[in-house]
Structures are given as C-alpha cells and as structure tokens.
Tab-separated table of C-alpha atoms in Angstrom:
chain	number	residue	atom	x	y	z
A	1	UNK	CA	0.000	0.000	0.000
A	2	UNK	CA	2.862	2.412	0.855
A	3	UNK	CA	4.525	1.645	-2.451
A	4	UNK	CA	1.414	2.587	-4.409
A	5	UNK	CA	1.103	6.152	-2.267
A	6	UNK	CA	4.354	6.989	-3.172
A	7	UNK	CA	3.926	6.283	-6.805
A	8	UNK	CA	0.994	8.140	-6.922
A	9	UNK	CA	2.743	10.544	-5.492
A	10	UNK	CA	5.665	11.317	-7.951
A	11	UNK	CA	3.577	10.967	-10.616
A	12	UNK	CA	1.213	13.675	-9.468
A	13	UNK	CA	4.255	15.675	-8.918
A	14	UNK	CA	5.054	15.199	-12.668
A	15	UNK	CA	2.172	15.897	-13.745
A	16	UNK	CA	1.194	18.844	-12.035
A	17	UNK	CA	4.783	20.276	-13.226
A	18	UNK	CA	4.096	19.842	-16.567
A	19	UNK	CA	0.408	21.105	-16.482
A	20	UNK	CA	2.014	24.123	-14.398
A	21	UNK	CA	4.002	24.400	-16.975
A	22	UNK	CA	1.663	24.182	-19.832
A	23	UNK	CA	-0.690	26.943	-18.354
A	24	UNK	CA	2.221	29.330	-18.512
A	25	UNK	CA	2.335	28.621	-22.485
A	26	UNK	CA	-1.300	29.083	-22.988
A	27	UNK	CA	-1.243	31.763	-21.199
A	28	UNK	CA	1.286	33.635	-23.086
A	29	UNK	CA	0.103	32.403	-26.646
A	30	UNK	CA	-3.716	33.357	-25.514
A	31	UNK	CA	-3.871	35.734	-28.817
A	32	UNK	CA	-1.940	32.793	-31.107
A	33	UNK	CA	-3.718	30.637	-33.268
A	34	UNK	CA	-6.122	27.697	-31.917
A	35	UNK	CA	-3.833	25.191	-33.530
A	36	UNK	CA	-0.914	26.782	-31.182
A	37	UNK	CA	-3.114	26.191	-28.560
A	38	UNK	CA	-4.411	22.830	-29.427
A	39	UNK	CA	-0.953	21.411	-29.567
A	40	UNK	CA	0.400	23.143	-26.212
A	41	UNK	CA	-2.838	20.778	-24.906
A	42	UNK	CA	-1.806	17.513	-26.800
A	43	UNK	CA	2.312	18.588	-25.735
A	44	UNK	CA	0.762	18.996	-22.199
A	45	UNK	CA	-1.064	16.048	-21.435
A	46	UNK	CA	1.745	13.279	-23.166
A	47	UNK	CA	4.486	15.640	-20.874
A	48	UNK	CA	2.983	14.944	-17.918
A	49	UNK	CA	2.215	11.378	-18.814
A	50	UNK	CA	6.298	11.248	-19.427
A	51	UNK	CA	7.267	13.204	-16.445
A	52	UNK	CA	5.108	10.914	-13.702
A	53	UNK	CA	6.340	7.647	-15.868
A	54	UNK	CA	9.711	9.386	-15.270
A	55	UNK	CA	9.571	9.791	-11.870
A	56	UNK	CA	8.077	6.690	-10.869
A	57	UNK	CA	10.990	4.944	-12.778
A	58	UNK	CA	13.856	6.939	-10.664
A	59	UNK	CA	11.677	6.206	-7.842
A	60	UNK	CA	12.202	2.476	-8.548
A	61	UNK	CA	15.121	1.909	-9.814
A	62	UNK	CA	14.259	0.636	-13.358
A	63	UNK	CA	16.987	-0.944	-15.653
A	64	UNK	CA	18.155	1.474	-18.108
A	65	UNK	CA	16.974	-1.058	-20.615
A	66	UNK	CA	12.999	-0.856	-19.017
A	67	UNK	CA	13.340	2.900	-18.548
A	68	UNK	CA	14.184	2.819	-22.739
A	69	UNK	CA	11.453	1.034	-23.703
A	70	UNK	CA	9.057	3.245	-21.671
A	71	UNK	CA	10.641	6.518	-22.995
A	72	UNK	CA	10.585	5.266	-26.273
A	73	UNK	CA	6.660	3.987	-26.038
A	74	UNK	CA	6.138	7.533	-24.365
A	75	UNK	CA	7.683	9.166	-27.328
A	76	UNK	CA	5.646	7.422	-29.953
A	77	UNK	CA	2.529	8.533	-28.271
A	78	UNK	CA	4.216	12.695	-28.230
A	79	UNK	CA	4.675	12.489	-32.052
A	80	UNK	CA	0.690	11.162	-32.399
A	81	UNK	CA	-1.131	13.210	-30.494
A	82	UNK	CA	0.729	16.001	-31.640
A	83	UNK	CA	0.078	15.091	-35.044
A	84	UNK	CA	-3.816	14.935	-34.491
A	85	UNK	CA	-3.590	18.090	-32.418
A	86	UNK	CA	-2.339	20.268	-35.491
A	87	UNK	CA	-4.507	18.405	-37.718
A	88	UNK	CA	-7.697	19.015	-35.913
A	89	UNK	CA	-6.224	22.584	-35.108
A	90	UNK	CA	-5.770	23.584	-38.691
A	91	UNK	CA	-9.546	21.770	-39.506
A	92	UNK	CA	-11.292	23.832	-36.729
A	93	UNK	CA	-9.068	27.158	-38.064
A	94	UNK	CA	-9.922	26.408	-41.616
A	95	UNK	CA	-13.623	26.573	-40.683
A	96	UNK	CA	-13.100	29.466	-38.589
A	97	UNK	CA	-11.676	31.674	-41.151
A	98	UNK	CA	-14.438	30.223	-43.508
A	99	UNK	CA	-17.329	31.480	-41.902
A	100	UNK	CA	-15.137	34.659	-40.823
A	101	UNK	CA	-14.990	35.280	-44.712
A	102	UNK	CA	-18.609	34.801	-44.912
A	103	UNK	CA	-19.535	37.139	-41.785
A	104	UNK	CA	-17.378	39.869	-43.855
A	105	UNK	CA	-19.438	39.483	-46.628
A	106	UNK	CA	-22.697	40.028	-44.416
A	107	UNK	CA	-21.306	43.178	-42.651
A	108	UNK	CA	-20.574	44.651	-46.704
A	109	UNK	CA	-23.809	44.581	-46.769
A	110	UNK	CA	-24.648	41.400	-48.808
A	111	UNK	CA	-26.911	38.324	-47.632
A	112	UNK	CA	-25.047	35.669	-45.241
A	113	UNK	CA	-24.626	32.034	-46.350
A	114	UNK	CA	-23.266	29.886	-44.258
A	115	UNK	CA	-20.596	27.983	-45.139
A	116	UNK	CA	-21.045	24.393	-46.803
A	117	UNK	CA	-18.131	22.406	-44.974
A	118	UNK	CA	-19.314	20.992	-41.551
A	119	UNK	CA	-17.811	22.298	-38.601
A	120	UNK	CA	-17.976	22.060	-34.922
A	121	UNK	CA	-21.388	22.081	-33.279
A	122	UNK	CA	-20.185	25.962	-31.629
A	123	UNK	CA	-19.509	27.259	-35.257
A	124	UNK	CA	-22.629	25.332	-36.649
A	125	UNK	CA	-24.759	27.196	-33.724
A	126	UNK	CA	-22.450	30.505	-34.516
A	127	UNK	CA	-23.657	29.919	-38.070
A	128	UNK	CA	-27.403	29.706	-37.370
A	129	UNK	CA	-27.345	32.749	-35.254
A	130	UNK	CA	-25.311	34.920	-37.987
A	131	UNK	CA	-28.257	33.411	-40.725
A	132	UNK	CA	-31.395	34.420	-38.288
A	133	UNK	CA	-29.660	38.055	-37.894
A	134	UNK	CA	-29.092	38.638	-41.481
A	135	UNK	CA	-32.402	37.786	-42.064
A	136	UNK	CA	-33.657	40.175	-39.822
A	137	UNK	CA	-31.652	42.691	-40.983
A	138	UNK	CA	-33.022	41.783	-44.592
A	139	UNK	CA	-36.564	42.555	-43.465
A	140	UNK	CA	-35.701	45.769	-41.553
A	141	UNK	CA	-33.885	46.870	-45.124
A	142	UNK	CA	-36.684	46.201	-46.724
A	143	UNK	CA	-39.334	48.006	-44.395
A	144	UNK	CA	-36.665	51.274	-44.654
A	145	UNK	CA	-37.047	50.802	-48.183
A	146	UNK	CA	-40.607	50.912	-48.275
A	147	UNK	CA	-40.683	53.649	-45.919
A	148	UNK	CA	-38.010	55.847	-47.979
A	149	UNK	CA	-40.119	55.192	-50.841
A	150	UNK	CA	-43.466	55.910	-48.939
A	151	UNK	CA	-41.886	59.508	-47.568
A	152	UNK	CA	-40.594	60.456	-51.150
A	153	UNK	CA	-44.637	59.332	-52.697
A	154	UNK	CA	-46.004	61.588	-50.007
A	155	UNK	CA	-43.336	64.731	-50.424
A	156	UNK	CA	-44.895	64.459	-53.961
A	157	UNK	CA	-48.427	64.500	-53.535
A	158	UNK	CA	-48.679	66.714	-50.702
A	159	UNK	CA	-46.663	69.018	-52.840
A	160	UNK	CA	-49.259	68.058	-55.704
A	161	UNK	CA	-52.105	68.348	-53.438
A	162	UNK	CA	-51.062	72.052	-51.571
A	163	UNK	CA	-50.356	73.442	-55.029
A	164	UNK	CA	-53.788	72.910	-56.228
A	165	UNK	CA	-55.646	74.812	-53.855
A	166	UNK	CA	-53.471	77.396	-53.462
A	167	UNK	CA	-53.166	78.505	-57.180
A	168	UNK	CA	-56.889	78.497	-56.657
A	169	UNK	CA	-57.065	80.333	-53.579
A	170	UNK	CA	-54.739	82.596	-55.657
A	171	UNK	CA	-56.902	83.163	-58.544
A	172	UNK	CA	-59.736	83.696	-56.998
A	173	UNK	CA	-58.326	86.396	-54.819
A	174	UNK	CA	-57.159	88.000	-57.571
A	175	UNK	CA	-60.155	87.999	-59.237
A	176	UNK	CA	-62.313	89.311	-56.235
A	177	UNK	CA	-59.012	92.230	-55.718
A	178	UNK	CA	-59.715	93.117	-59.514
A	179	UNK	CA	-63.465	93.098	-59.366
A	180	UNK	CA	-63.991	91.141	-62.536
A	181	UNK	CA	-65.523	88.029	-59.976
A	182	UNK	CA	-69.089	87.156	-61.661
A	183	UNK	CA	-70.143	85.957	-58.267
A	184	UNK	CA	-68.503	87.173	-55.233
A	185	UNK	CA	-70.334	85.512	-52.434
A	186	UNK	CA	-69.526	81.935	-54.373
A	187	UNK	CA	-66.086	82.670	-54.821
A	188	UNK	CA	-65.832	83.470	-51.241
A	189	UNK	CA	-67.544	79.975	-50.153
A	190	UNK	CA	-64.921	78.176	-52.408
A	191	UNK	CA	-61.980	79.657	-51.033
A	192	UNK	CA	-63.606	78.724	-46.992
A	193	UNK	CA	-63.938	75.124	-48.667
A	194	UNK	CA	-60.207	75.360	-50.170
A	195	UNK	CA	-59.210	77.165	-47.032
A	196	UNK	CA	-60.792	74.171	-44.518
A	197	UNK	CA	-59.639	71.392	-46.852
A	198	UNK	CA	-56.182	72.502	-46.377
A	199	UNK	CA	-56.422	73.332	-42.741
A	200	UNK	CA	-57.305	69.421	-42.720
A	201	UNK	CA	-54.588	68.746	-44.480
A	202	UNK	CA	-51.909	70.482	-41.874
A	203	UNK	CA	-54.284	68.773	-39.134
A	204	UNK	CA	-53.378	65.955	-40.257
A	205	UNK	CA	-49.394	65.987	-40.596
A	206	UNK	CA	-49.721	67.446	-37.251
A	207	UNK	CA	-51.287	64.255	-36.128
A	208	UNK	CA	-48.966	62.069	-37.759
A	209	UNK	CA	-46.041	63.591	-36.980
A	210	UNK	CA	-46.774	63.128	-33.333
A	211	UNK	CA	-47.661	59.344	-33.945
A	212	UNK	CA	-44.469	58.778	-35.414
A	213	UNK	CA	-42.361	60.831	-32.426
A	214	UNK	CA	-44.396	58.289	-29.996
A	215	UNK	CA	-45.943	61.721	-28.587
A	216	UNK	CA	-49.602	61.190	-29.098
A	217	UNK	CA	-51.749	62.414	-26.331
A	218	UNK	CA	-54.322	59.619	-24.731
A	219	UNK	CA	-56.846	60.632	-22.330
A	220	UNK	CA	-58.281	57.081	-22.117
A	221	UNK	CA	-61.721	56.790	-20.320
A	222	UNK	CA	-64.159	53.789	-20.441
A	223	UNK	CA	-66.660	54.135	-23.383
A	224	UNK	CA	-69.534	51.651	-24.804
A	225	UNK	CA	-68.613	50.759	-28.664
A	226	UNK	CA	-72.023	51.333	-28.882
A	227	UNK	CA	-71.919	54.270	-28.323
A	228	UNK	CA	-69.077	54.896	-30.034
A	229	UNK	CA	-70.054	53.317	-33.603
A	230	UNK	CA	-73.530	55.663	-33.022
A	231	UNK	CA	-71.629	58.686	-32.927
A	232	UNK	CA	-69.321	57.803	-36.151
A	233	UNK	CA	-71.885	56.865	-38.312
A	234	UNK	CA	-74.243	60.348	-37.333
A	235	UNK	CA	-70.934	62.050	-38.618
A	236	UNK	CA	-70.361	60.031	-41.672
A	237	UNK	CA	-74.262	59.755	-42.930
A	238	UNK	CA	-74.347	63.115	-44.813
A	239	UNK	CA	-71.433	61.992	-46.910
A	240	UNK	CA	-73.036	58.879	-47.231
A	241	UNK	CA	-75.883	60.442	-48.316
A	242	UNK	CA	-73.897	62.911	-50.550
A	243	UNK	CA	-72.572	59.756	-52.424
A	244	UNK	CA	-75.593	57.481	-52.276
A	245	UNK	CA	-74.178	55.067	-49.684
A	246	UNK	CA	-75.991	53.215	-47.325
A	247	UNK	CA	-74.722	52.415	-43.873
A	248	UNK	CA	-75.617	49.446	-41.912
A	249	UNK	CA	-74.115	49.215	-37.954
A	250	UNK	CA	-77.144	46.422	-36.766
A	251	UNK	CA	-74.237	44.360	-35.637
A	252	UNK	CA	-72.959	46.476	-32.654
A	253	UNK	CA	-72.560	44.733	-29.504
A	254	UNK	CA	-72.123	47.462	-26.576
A	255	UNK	CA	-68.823	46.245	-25.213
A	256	UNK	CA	-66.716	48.614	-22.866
A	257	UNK	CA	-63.301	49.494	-24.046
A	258	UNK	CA	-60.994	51.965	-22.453
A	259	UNK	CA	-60.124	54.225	-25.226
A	260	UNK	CA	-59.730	58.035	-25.498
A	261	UNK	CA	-62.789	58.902	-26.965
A	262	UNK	CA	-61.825	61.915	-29.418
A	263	UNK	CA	-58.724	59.806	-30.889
A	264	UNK	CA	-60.975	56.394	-31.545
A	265	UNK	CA	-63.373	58.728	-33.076
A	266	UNK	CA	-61.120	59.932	-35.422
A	267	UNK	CA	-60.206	56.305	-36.308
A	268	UNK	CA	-64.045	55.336	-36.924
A	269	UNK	CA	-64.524	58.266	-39.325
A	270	UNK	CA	-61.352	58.295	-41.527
A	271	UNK	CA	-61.992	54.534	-41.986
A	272	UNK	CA	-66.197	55.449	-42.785
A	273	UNK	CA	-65.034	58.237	-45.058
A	274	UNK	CA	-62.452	55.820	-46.800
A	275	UNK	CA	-65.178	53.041	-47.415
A	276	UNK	CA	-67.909	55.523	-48.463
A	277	UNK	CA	-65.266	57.379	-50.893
A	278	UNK	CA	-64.514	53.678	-52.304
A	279	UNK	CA	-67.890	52.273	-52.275
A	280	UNK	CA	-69.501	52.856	-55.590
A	281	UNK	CA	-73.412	54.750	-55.704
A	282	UNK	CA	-76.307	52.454	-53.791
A	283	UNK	CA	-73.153	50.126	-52.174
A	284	UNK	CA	-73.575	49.775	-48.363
A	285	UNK	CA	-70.756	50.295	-45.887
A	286	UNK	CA	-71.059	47.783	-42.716
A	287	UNK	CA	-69.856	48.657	-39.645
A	288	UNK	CA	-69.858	45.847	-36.963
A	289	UNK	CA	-68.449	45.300	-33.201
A	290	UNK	CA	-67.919	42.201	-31.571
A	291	UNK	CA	-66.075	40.277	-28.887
A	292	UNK	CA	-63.041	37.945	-29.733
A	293	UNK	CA	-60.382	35.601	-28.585
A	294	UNK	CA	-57.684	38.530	-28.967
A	295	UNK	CA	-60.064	41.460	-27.164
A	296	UNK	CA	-62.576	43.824	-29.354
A	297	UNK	CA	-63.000	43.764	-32.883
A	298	UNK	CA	-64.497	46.695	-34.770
A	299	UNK	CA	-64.809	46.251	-38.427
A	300	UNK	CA	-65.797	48.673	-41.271
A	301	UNK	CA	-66.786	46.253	-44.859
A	302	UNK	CA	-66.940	48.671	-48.192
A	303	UNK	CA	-68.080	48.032	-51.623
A	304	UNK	CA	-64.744	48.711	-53.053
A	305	UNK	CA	-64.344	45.509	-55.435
A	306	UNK	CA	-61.149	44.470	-53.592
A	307	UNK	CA	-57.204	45.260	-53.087
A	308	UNK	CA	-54.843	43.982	-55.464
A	309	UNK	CA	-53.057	41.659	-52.707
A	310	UNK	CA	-49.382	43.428	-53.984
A	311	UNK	CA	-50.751	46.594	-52.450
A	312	UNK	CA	-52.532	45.029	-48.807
A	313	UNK	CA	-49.374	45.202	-46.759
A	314	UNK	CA	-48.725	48.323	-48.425
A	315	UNK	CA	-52.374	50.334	-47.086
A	316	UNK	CA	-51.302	51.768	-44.114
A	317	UNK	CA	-48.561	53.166	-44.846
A	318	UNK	CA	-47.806	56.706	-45.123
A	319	UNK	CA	-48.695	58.049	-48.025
A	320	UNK	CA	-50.011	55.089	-49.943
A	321	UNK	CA	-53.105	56.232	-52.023
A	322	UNK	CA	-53.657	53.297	-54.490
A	323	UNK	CA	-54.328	52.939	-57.826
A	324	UNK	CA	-56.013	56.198	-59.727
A	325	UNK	CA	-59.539	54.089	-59.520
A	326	UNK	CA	-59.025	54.313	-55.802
A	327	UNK	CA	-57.041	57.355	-55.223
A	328	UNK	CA	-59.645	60.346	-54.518
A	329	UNK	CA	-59.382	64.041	-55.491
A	330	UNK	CA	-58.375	64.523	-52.514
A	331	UNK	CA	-56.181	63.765	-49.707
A	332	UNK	CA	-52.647	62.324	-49.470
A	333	UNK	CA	-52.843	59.363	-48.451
A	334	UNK	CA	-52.626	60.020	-44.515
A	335	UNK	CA	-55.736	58.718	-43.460
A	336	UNK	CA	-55.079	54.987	-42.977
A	337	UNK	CA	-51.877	55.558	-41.894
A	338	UNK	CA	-52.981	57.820	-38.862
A	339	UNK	CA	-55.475	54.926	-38.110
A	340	UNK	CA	-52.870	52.729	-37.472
A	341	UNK	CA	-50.822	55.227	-35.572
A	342	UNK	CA	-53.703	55.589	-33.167
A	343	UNK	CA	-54.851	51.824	-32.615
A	344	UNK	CA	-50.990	51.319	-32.065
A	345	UNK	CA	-50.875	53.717	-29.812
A	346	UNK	CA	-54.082	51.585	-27.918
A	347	UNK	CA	-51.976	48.881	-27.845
A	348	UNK	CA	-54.181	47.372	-30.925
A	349	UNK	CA	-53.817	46.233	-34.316
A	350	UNK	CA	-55.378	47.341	-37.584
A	351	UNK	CA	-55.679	45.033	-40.371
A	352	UNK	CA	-57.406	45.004	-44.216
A	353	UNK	CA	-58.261	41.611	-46.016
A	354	UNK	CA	-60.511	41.314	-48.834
A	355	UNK	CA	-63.744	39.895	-49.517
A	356	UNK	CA	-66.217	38.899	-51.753
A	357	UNK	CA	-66.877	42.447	-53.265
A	358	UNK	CA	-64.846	44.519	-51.517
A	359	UNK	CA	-62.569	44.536	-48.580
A	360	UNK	CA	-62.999	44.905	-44.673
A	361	UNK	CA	-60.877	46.937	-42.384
A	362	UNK	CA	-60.512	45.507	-38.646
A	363	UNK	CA	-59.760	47.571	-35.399
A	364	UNK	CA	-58.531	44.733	-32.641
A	365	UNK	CA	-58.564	46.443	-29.638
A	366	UNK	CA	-57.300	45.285	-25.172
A	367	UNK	CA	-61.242	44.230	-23.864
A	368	UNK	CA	-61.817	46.392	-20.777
A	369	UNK	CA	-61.997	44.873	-17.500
C-alpha cells in the first residue's frame, strides 16, 4: 500500500509540473492561433504522462533497458497526439476563417450564407445565429425601403395636393381684388372650402407627426362601442348620403373598451369616409363590433371591389393612395396611416383583407376589465 502512495505521489508531482508548466504557455500564446493552442494541450497532457512515468521509474530503480522502452513507447505517443492536435487545429481554423470570410461578406452589406463544410457544433450554432440576424436585418432593409419610398410618394403628392388649392385660392383672390368676380359671395364659399380642406390637411401631418415621435396624447376613459359606432356613423351619414351610400351598424354589440374617446373617433370616421369614398353609388358600408379571442374587434366592410393583394401590406402606410380608380381628389394618403398610428398607440392592431366584393378593415382592440 505504501509503495502505491508513493507512486501516486511522484507521478502527481510530474504531472502537475508539466500542467504548471503548460498553463504558462497558454497563457502567453492566448492571442496565437487555436492550432498553437491545441498542440500546447496535446504537448501537455503526453508531458505529464512522461514526467510521472519518469519519476516513478527513478523512484524504482528501473533498468536502463525498461526505462528505454518506456521513454521510447512515451515518445511514440508525443509524435501522435501532436500530429492529431495540429490536424484538428488547422480543420477547426480552416472553418473558422471560412465562416469569418462569410460574416465579412454580411457586414458589406450582402446576404449571409453559411458555409457548406461541416464544422464544430459551436460554429454550426455561430452559423445559425449569424443566418437568423441577417435575415432580420433583410426585413428591416426592406421596411426602410418601403418607408423611404413611402416619404418620397407623399413629399410628392402633398406638394401636388397644396399646389392645387393654393393657385386656386390665388386666382380667386385675384379675381375678387380686380373686381372682374361674376359671383362674389360663391367665390368666397370656395376659397372657406379650399381654405378648410387645407387646414385638414396640416391637421393631419400634425397628427402624424406626433404618432411617429411616440408623442400622441391619450386621455383614455371607459366608453360603450355602442356608443361609439352611433356617434361615427351620425358624422359620416351626410357623406353617405352625398354619395348614395348606405350604412348598416345592426351588428354592434355594446362592449366597454378603455379608449380616449376623441382619438378612436377619429379612427371610426377616416376609416367610414375611406369606405364611403370607395364604395360605388347604392353600395352599403357595414360597420360591426364584436367580442373575440384577442379582445374587441371593430370592423368597417366597403363596396370597393377588392385590393390587389401586392398593395394590402402596403395600405397603411404613409402616403399610400392606391391605384387612380381608388385614389380620390383629394387627400394624401394620410388617413389609414394615422389609423394605425392611433390603434398602435391603444396597444391594438389594424388590419385590411378582402372579400367577396370589396374589402374589410378591422380595429382589434385590449377588452376592458
């Protein structure tokens, strides 16, 4: 028993010398290569293995010819696993630089692909990772796309659409200043009409432009969607009316929400005037209010024959008017997009699918407690 303490014992001694030894070299070759490093571990471990064998052997006395034959066994061993160290080094290295090469492409601003060799199950998950980003960073180029090109479409028409009544406001002024108007009181009740059209118009950047710093004010209060609906479709019936629309809320539940009241009105009647505006003479716009698994659902169904699907992910944004059938003479596309702005800001969603006819517009909003 004491004889196998003691060889225990030197060869722990040799061991730990050599691993001592080895953690000075890693340490000072911390910023080499992993292949440097790998082989310092393979050097380490067949060291210490040679150092304890060595020391046991003093310890006992072995025959110089033993103490050969173990040196040279131990030796054999060294040249192997030194061998497979710098092989496996350079293989892990290889596949480092690899998908190195193909994170630099990524960062130029290209799409990652992932390189084909295999490699270690930390590179394969380093891999995966570098793929999910740079397809997130593919989306979010595309959404500032869309929005670059949304804030260039709506520098042009609400250039288009300010010029217009202005060079009529302009005229007509002139007119009245030279006295050659036929009818002054008319020409004074177009330019109110031009003059309120574009005070909407300002009203209305105002609005968005505080949706989009995140400074919208919400006062929110606890309100009956019946209510609510009632009070939309009293201010959107003489338009109706105007354009021979018929509009049908029968299928109003009165559900509490907790809403600010002025702010979810506006969002009611810029989605009523948007379906009466599309919804062709003796069409009916359907407004409806019901209870579902995500909260409250208000919905507004036109007569509009339908969204080309290209354009559906495209009808809130800012500035997006549509095709010329469904563009208006009026307005720059702001409408919708302030809708969305607001629900948003009511921790809700807004969404537009079509149907059979037409399309419907959906308001999910949190149910009240």
């Amino acid at each position: 028993m004491r004889d196998t303490l003691l060889i225990a014992l030197y060869a722990f001694a040799g061991a730990a010398a050599s691993g001592l030894a080895g953690a000075g070299v890693l340490r000072l070759i911390r910023r080499r290569s992993l292949t440097a490093s790998l082989t310092v571990v393979a050097a380490v471990g067949v060291v210490a293995m040679l150092a304890g064998t060595l020391a046991v052997a003093w310890a006992m006395f072995l025959s110089p010819h033993d103490l050969t034959v173990v040196t040279t066994v131990v030796a054999m061993a060294t040249v192997v696993s030194l061998a497979t160290a710098l092989l496996l080094g350079r293989w892990v290295v290889a596949r480092s630089h690899e998908l190195a090469e193909a994170a630099r492409q990524f960062g130029d601003g290209g799409e990652f692909a992932a390189p084909a060799a295999p490699a270690t199950a930390e590179l394969a998950a380093l891999s995966r990772q570098l793929a999910a980003t740079s397809a997130r960073l593919a989306a979010s180029r595309e959404r500032e796309r869309a929005l670059e090109t949304s804030r260039r479409e709506l520098v042009a028409w609400i250039s288009h659409d300010l010029r217009t009544p202005l060079a009529g406001l302009r005229a007509m002024s002139e007119a009245l200043e030279d006295g050659v108007a036929a009818d002054p009181a008319r020409y004074l009740r177009q330019m109110r009409t031009e003059v309120e059209r574009l005070n909407d118009m300002v009203g209305d950047l105002f609005e968005l432009s505080r949706i989009h710093a995140g400074t919208l004010p919400l006062s929110p209060s606890r309100i009956s969607l019946y209510d609510l609906v009632g009070d939309a479709l009293a201010g959107a019936d003489p338009l109706a009316r105007q354009q021979g629309v018929r509009l049908v809320g029968d299928r109003v539940e009165p559900l509490p929400v907790e809403v600010d009241g002025k702010e979810m009105s506006r969002v009611l009647g810029n989605l009523l005037v948007n379906a009466i505006r599309r919804t062709p003479p003796d069409g009916t716009v359907a407004v409806a209010a019901e209870r579902t698994d995500e909260g409250v659902t208000l919905s507004v169904t036109d007569g509009c024959g339908g969204i080309p699907e290209e354009d559906l992910s495209r009808v809130f944004d800012t500035g997006w008017r549509g095709t010329d059938a469904r563009t208006p003479p009026a307005g720059a596309g702001l409408g919708l997009a302030i809708v969305r702005g607001i629900v948003e800001a009511h921790r809700g969603r807004a969404t537009v699918r079509n149907i059979p006819g037409g399309c419907r517009f959906e308001v999910t909003l949190p149910a009240a407690p």
